[in-house]
Short mmCIF file of C-alpha atoms in Angstrom, two decimals:
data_model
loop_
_atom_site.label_atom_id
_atom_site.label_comp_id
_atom_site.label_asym_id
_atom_site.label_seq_id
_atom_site.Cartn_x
_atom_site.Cartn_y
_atom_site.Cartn_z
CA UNK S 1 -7.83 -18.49 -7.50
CA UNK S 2 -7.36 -15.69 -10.21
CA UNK S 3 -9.65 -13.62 -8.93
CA UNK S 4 -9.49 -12.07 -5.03
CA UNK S 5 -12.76 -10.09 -4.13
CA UNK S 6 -13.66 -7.59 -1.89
CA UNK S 7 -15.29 -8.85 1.60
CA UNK S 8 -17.77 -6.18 2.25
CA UNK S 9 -20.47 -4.18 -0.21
CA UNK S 10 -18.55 -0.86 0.54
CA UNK S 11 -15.66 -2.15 -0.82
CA UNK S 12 -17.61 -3.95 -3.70
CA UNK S 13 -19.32 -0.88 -4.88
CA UNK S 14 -15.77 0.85 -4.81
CA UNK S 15 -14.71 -1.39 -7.04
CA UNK S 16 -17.60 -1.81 -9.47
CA UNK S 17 -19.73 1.40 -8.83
CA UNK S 18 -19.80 4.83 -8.83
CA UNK S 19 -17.69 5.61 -5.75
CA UNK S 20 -14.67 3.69 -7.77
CA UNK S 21 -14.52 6.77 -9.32
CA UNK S 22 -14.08 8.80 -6.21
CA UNK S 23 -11.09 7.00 -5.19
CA UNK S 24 -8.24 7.32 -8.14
CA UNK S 25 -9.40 4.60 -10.65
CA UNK S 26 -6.35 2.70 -11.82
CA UNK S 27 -4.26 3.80 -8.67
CA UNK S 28 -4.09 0.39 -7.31
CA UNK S 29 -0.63 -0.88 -6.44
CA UNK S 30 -0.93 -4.36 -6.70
CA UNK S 31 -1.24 -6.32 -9.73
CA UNK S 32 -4.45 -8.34 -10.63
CA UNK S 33 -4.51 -12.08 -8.99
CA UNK S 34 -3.91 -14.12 -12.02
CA UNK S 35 -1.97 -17.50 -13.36
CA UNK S 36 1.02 -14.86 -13.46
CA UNK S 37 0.71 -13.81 -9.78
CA UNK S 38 0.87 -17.37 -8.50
CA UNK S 39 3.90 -18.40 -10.44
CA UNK S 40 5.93 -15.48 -9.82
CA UNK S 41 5.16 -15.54 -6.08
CA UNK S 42 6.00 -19.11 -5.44
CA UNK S 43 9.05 -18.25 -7.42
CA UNK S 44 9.45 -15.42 -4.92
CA UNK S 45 9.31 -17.46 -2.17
CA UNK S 46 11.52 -20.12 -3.90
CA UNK S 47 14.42 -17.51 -3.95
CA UNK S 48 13.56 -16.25 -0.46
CA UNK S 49 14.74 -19.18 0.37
CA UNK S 50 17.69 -20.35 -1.52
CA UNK S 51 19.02 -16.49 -1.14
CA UNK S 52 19.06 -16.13 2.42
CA UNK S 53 20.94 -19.47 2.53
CA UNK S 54 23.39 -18.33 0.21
CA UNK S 55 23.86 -14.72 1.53
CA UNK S 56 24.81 -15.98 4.82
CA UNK S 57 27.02 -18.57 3.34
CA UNK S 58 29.12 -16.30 0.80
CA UNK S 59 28.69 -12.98 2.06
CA UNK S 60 31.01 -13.78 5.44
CA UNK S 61 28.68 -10.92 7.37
CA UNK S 62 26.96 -13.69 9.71
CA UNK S 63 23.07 -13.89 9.62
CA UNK S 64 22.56 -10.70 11.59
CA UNK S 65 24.96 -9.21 9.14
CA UNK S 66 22.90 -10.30 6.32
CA UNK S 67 19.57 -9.58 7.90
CA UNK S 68 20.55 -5.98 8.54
CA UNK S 69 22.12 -5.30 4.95
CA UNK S 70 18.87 -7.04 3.11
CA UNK S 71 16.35 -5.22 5.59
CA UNK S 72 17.71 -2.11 4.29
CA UNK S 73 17.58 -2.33 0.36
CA UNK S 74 13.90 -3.32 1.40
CA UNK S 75 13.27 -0.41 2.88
CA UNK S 76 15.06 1.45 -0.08
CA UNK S 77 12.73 -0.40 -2.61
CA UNK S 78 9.68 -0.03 -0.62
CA UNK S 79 10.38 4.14 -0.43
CA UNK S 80 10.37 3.42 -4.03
CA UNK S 81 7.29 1.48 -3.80
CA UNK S 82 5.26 3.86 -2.05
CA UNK S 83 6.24 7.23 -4.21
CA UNK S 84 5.18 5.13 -7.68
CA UNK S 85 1.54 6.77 -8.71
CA UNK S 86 0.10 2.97 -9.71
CA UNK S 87 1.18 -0.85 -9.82
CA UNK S 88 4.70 -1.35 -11.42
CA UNK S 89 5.58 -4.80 -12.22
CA UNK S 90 9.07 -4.48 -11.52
CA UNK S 91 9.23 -2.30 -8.40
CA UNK S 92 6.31 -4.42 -6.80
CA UNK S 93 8.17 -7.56 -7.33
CA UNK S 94 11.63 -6.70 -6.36
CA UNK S 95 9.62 -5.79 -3.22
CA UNK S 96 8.16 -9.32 -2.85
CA UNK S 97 11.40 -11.04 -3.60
CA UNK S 98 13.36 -8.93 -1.10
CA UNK S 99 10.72 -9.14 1.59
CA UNK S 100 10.76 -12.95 0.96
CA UNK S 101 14.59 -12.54 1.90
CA UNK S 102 13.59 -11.05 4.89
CA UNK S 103 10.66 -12.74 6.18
CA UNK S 104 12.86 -16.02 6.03
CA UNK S 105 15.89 -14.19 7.79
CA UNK S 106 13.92 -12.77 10.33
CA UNK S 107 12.68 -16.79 11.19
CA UNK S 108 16.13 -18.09 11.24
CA UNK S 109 17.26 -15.52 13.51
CA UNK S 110 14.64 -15.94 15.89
CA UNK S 111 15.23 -20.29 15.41
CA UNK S 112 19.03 -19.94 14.77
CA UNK S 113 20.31 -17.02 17.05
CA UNK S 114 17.85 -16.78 19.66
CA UNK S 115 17.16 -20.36 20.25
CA UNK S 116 13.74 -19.16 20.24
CA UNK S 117 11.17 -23.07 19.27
CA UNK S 118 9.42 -22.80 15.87
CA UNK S 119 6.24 -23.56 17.73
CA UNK S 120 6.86 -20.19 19.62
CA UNK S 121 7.59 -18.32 16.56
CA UNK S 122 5.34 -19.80 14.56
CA UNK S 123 2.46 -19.18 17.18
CA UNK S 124 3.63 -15.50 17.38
CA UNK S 125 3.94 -14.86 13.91
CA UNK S 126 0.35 -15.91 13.52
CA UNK S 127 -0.85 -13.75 16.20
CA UNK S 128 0.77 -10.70 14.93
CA UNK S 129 -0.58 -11.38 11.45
CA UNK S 130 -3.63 -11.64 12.83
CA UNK S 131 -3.92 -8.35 14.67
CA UNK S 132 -2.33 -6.92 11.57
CA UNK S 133 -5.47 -8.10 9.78
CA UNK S 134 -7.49 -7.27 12.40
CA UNK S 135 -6.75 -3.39 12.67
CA UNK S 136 -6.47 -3.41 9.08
CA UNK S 137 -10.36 -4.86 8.14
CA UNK S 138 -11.14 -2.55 11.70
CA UNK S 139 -10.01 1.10 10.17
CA UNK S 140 -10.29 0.01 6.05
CA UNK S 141 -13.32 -2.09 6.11
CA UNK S 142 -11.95 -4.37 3.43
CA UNK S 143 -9.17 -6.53 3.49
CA UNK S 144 -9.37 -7.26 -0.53
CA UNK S 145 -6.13 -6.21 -2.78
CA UNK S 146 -8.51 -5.34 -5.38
CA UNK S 147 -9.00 -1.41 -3.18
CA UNK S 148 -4.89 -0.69 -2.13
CA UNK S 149 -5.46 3.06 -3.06
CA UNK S 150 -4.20 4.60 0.05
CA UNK S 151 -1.07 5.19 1.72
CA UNK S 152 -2.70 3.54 5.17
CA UNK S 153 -4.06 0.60 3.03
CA UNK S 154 -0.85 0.38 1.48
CA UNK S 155 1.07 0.24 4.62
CA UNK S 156 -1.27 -2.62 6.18
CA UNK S 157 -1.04 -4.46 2.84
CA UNK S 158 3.33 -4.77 2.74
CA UNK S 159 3.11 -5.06 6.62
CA UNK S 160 0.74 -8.24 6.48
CA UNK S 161 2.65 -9.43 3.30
CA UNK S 162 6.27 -9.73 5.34
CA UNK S 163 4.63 -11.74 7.86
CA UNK S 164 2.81 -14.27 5.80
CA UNK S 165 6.75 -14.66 4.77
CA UNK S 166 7.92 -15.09 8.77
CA UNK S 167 4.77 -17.14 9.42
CA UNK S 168 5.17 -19.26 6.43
CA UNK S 169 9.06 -19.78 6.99
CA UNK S 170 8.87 -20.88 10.77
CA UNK S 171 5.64 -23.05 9.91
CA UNK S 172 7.19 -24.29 6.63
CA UNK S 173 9.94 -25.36 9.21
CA UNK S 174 8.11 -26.87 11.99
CA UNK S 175 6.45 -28.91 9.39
CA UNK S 176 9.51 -30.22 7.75
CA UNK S 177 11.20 -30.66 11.05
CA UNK S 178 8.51 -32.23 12.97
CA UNK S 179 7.06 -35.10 10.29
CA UNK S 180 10.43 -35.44 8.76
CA UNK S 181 8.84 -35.69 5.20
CA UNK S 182 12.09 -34.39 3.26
CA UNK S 183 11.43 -31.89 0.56
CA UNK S 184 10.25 -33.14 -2.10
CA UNK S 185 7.36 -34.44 0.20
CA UNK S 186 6.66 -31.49 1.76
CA UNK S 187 6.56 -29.63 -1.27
CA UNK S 188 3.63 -32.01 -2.54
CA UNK S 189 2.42 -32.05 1.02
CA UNK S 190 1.77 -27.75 0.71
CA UNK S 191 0.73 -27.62 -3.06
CA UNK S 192 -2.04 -30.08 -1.79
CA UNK S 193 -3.14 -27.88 0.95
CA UNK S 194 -2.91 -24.65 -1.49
CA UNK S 195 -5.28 -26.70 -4.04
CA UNK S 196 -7.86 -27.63 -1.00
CA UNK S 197 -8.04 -23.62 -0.35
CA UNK S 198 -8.33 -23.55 -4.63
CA UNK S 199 -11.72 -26.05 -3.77
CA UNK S 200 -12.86 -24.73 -0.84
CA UNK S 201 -13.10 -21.10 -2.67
CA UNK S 202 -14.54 -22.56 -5.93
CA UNK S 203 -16.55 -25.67 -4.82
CA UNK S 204 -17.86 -24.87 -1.43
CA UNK S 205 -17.62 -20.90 -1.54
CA UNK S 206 -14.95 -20.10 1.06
CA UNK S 207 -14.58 -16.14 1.13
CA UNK S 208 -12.36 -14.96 -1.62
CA UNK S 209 -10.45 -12.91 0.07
CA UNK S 210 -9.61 -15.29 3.48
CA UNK S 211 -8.71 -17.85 0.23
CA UNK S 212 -6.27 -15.05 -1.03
CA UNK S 213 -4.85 -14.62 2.04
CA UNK S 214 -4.74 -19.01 3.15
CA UNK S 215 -3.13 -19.26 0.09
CA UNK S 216 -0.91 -16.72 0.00
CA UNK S 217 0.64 -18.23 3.72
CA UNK S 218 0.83 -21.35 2.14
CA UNK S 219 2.80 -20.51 -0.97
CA UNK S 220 5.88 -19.53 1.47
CA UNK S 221 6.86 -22.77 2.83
CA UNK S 222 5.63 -24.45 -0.79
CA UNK S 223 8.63 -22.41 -2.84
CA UNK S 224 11.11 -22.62 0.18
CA UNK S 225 10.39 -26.91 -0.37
CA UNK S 226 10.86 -26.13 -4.01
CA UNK S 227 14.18 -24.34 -3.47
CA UNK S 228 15.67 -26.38 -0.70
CA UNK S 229 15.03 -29.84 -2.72
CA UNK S 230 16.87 -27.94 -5.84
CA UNK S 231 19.77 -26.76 -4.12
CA UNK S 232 20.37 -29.08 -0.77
CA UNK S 233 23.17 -31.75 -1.14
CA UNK S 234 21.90 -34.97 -2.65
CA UNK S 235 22.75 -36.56 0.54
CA UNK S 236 20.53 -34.65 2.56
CA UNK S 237 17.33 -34.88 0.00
CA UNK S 238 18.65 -32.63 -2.48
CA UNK S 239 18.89 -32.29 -6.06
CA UNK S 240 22.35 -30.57 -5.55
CA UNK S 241 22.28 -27.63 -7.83
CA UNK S 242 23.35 -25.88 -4.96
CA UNK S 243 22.36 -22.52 -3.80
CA UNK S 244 23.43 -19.93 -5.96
CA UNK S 245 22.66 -22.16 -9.66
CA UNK S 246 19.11 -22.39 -7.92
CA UNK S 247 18.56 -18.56 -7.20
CA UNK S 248 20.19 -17.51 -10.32
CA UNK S 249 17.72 -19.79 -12.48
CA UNK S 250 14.46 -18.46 -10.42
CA UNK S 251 15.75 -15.12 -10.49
CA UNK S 252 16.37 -15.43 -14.68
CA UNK S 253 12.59 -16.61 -14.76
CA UNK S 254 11.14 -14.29 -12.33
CA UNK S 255 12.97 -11.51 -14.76
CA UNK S 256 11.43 -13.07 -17.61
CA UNK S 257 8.05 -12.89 -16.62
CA UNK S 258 8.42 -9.63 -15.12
CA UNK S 259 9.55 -8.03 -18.47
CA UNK S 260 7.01 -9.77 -20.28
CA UNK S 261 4.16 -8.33 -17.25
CA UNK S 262 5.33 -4.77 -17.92
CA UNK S 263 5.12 -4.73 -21.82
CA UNK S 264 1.76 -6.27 -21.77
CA UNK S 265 0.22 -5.16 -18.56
CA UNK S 266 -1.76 -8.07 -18.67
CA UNK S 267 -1.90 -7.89 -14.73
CA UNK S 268 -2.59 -4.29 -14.48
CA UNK S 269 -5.71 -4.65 -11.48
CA UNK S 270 -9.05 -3.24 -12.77
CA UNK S 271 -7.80 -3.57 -16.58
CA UNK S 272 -10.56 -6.54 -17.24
CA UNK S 273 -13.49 -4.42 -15.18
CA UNK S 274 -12.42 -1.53 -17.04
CA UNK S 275 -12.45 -3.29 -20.32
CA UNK S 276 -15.72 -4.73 -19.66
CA UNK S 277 -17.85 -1.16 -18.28
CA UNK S 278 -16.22 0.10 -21.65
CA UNK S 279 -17.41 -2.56 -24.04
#
């Protein structure tokens, strides 16, 4: 899915007419959905994952601890986030990969402190995500990531992104827990899924943006397979790199890709469209 539409004509003609102009061409803060986007997200979600298990292993502040400490440098980077004047690769990603730390510690608290059922929280987390989207599409009209040029649009956008992480973690979980397919199994079991949303968009014309969105969800529990099959004990499933060889590898890639994003802005949103009105 490389490219994630707009999902009404008001939004479309923003993005391809006249009124574009009238709202601060270039002043989206996403990047464009590419090849780039994909891989860096599940790599996100990968170290989401693998960090949250080794934070509350090494850091000897407990899971609350840990939640409270990685909640704030989120907030800290997304103050950042919000006062850039357009997308920047490395700010928007240390976002994602911090809010992918705490999506999956706000799940395990929930699971792991409050004895609270991953059916519960996984319900829940749905239903919040869904009102989310719901107030969002009800005062924006659009729910597309092509049109994040406001501060309210900007707000709904993060604030649906941290719960596709919560939703994805305590589904992700339930899954896992409830087939007992191991990881490596469950990894294959959610990259097929993603690649039915990938058909269902191309081949049979589901709405590009619900197919951002499905797929989005479903890259969560996809890199937190990914990551717990690399670092988990061989014993339990595992490859056994353990957690910290695992985040420090997907962390050196991430970095890699991110460096390479910002010298050739090759994911800069509206940099195509642009090219193309101009040629």
């Amino acid at each position: 899915m490389t490219y994630e539409l707009s999902d009404t004509p008001e939004a479309s003609l923003d993005a391809h007419g006249p009124a574009r102009h009238a709202r601060r061409p270039g002043w989206n803060k996403v990047p464009e959905v590419t090849v780039y986007f994909w891989i860096i997200k599940v790599l996100c979600t990968t170290v989401g994952e693998t960090a949250a298990d080794l934070l509350n292993e090494k850091a000897g502040l407990g899971l609350t601890g840990v939640s409270l400490l990685m909640s704030a440098l989120l907030a800290v980077v997304l103050v950042v986030q919000f006062r850039t004047a357009a997308y920047r690769a490395g700010v928007y990603w240390l976002a994602v990969a911090l809010i992918s730390v705490v999506g999956t510690l706000i799940s395990d608290n929930l699971t792991d402190n409050m004895g609270v059922p991953l059916e519960t929280s996984t319900t829940v987390f749905a239903i919040v995500l869904a009102v989310v989207f719901a107030v969002w599409y009800r005062r924006e009209r659009t729910l597309s990531i092509h049109s994040i040029d406001t501060r309210s649009r900007e707000s709904y956008y993060w604030l649906a992104v941290l719960f596709t992480f919560a939703l994805g973690t305590a589904a992700g979980d339930l899954v896992s827990e409830r087939m007992d397919l191991g990881y490596w199994l469950s990894a294959v079991l959610f990259a097929l899924a993603i690649a039915a949303v990938g058909v269902a968009h191309f081949a049979l014309g589901l709405d590009a943006v619900w197919s951002f969105w499905i797929a989005y969800i479903l890259t969560r529990p996809l890199g937190a397979s990914i990551g717990d099959y690399l670092s988990q004990p061989t014993g339990d499933g595992g490859l056994g790199f353990g957690t910290v060889v695992t985040s420090v590898l997907f962390l050196a890639v991430i970095l890699g890709l991110v460096v390479y994003l910002s010298i050739t802005r090759k994911d800069v949103a509206g940099r195509a469209s642009v090219t193309r009105q101009t040629a």
